Amino acid sequence: SIASADMDLNQLEAFLTAQTKKQGGITSDQAAVIAKFWKNHRTKIHESLINQSRWDNVLKNMNWRVDLKSQSRHIDQINTPVAIVELELGKNGQ
């Protein structure tokens, strides 16, 4: 819960206080250890979660354009906009 919410120190303190008051929760000593660990490793944990949640492929390039029909068999199809999007994907880190 702490890592997924990326809690700041105030949120962490409130969360751990609530956990110590819950029946079957953690002790105040355990809360102190968790708080110290989070303060020392918050950035590393957050970056690790971000890296784990990324897809293997990343967007390398994107091209787009909008075309208008200038000739057609049917008059209602003239000047109908059509969007064309080209996405180039590549492996992360390559």
Short mmCIF file of C-alpha atoms in Angstrom, two decimals:
data_model
loop_
_atom_site.label_atom_id
_atom_site.label_comp_id
_atom_site.label_asym_id
_atom_site.label_seq_id
_atom_site.Cartn_x
_atom_site.Cartn_y
_atom_site.Cartn_z
CA SER A 1 0.00 0.00 0.00
CA ILE A 2 2.81 2.39 0.87
CA ALA A 3 4.69 1.81 -2.38
CA SER A 4 1.68 1.81 -4.71
CA ALA A 5 0.46 5.11 -3.24
CA ASP A 6 4.03 6.54 -3.21
CA MET A 7 3.25 8.01 0.22
CA ASP A 8 4.99 11.10 1.48
CA LEU A 9 6.13 11.26 5.11
CA ASN A 10 2.82 12.65 6.44
CA GLN A 11 0.78 10.01 4.63
CA LEU A 12 3.19 7.32 5.82
CA GLU A 13 2.89 8.40 9.44
CA ALA A 14 -0.92 8.44 9.29
CA PHE A 15 -1.01 5.04 7.57
CA LEU A 16 1.36 3.40 10.06
CA THR A 17 -0.49 4.92 13.01
CA ALA A 18 -3.73 3.43 11.68
CA GLN A 19 -2.01 0.05 11.24
CA THR A 20 -0.78 0.04 14.85
CA LYS A 21 -4.29 0.77 16.12
CA LYS A 22 -5.89 -2.04 14.11
CA GLN A 23 -6.54 -5.28 15.92
CA GLY A 24 -3.93 -7.74 14.68
CA GLY A 25 -1.97 -4.87 13.15
CA ILE A 26 1.68 -4.02 13.53
CA THR A 27 3.56 -2.90 16.65
CA SER A 28 4.99 0.57 17.06
CA ASP A 29 8.51 -0.87 16.75
CA GLN A 30 7.57 -2.48 13.43
CA ALA A 31 6.04 0.82 12.28
CA ALA A 32 9.29 2.63 13.12
CA VAL A 33 11.34 0.11 11.12
CA ILE A 34 8.99 0.35 8.13
CA ALA A 35 9.09 4.16 8.27
CA LYS A 36 12.89 4.22 8.39
CA PHE A 37 13.14 1.73 5.51
CA TRP A 38 10.67 3.74 3.40
CA LYS A 39 12.50 7.01 4.07
CA ASN A 40 15.82 5.46 2.97
CA HIS A 41 14.59 3.51 -0.07
CA ARG A 42 11.52 5.36 -1.34
CA THR A 43 13.12 6.53 -4.61
CA LYS A 44 14.57 3.11 -5.46
CA ILE A 45 11.28 1.35 -4.74
CA HIS A 46 9.29 3.85 -6.81
CA GLU A 47 11.66 3.54 -9.80
CA SER A 48 11.54 -0.26 -9.57
CA LEU A 49 7.73 -0.26 -9.66
CA ILE A 50 7.74 2.05 -12.68
CA ASN A 51 10.22 -0.17 -14.54
CA GLN A 52 8.16 -3.29 -13.77
CA SER A 53 4.97 -1.69 -15.08
CA ARG A 54 6.38 -0.66 -18.47
CA TRP A 55 5.74 -2.58 -21.64
CA ASP A 56 8.66 -4.04 -23.53
CA ASN A 57 7.91 -1.91 -26.57
CA VAL A 58 8.17 1.87 -26.58
CA LEU A 59 7.02 4.47 -29.07
CA LYS A 60 9.97 5.45 -31.27
CA ASN A 61 8.26 7.67 -33.82
CA MET A 62 4.82 8.89 -34.82
CA ASN A 63 3.64 10.40 -38.10
CA TRP A 64 0.14 11.59 -38.90
CA ARG A 65 -1.78 13.43 -41.56
CA VAL A 66 -5.35 14.27 -42.51
CA ASP A 67 -6.46 13.61 -46.10
CA LEU A 68 -9.55 15.01 -47.83
CA LYS A 69 -11.20 13.28 -50.78
CA SER A 70 -11.30 15.59 -53.77
CA GLN A 71 -12.97 13.15 -56.17
CA SER A 72 -15.57 10.49 -55.58
CA ARG A 73 -18.47 8.73 -57.27
CA HIS A 74 -20.82 10.12 -54.64
CA ILE A 75 -20.94 13.84 -53.85
CA ASP A 76 -21.44 13.26 -50.11
CA GLN A 77 -18.00 11.59 -49.85
CA ILE A 78 -16.11 14.64 -51.19
CA ASN A 79 -14.20 16.60 -48.56
CA THR A 80 -14.60 13.79 -46.01
CA PRO A 81 -11.56 13.93 -43.72
CA VAL A 82 -9.57 10.74 -43.12
CA ALA A 83 -6.86 10.66 -40.44
CA ILE A 84 -3.83 8.45 -41.07
CA VAL A 85 -1.58 7.65 -38.10
CA GLU A 86 1.69 5.71 -38.30
CA LEU A 87 3.29 4.49 -35.06
CA GLU A 88 6.80 3.02 -34.94
CA LEU A 89 7.46 0.78 -31.93
CA GLY A 90 10.80 -0.49 -30.70
CA LYS A 91 12.23 -2.44 -27.80
CA ASN A 92 12.86 -0.51 -24.59
CA GLY A 93 16.50 0.60 -24.41
CA GLN A 94 17.28 -0.08 -28.10
#
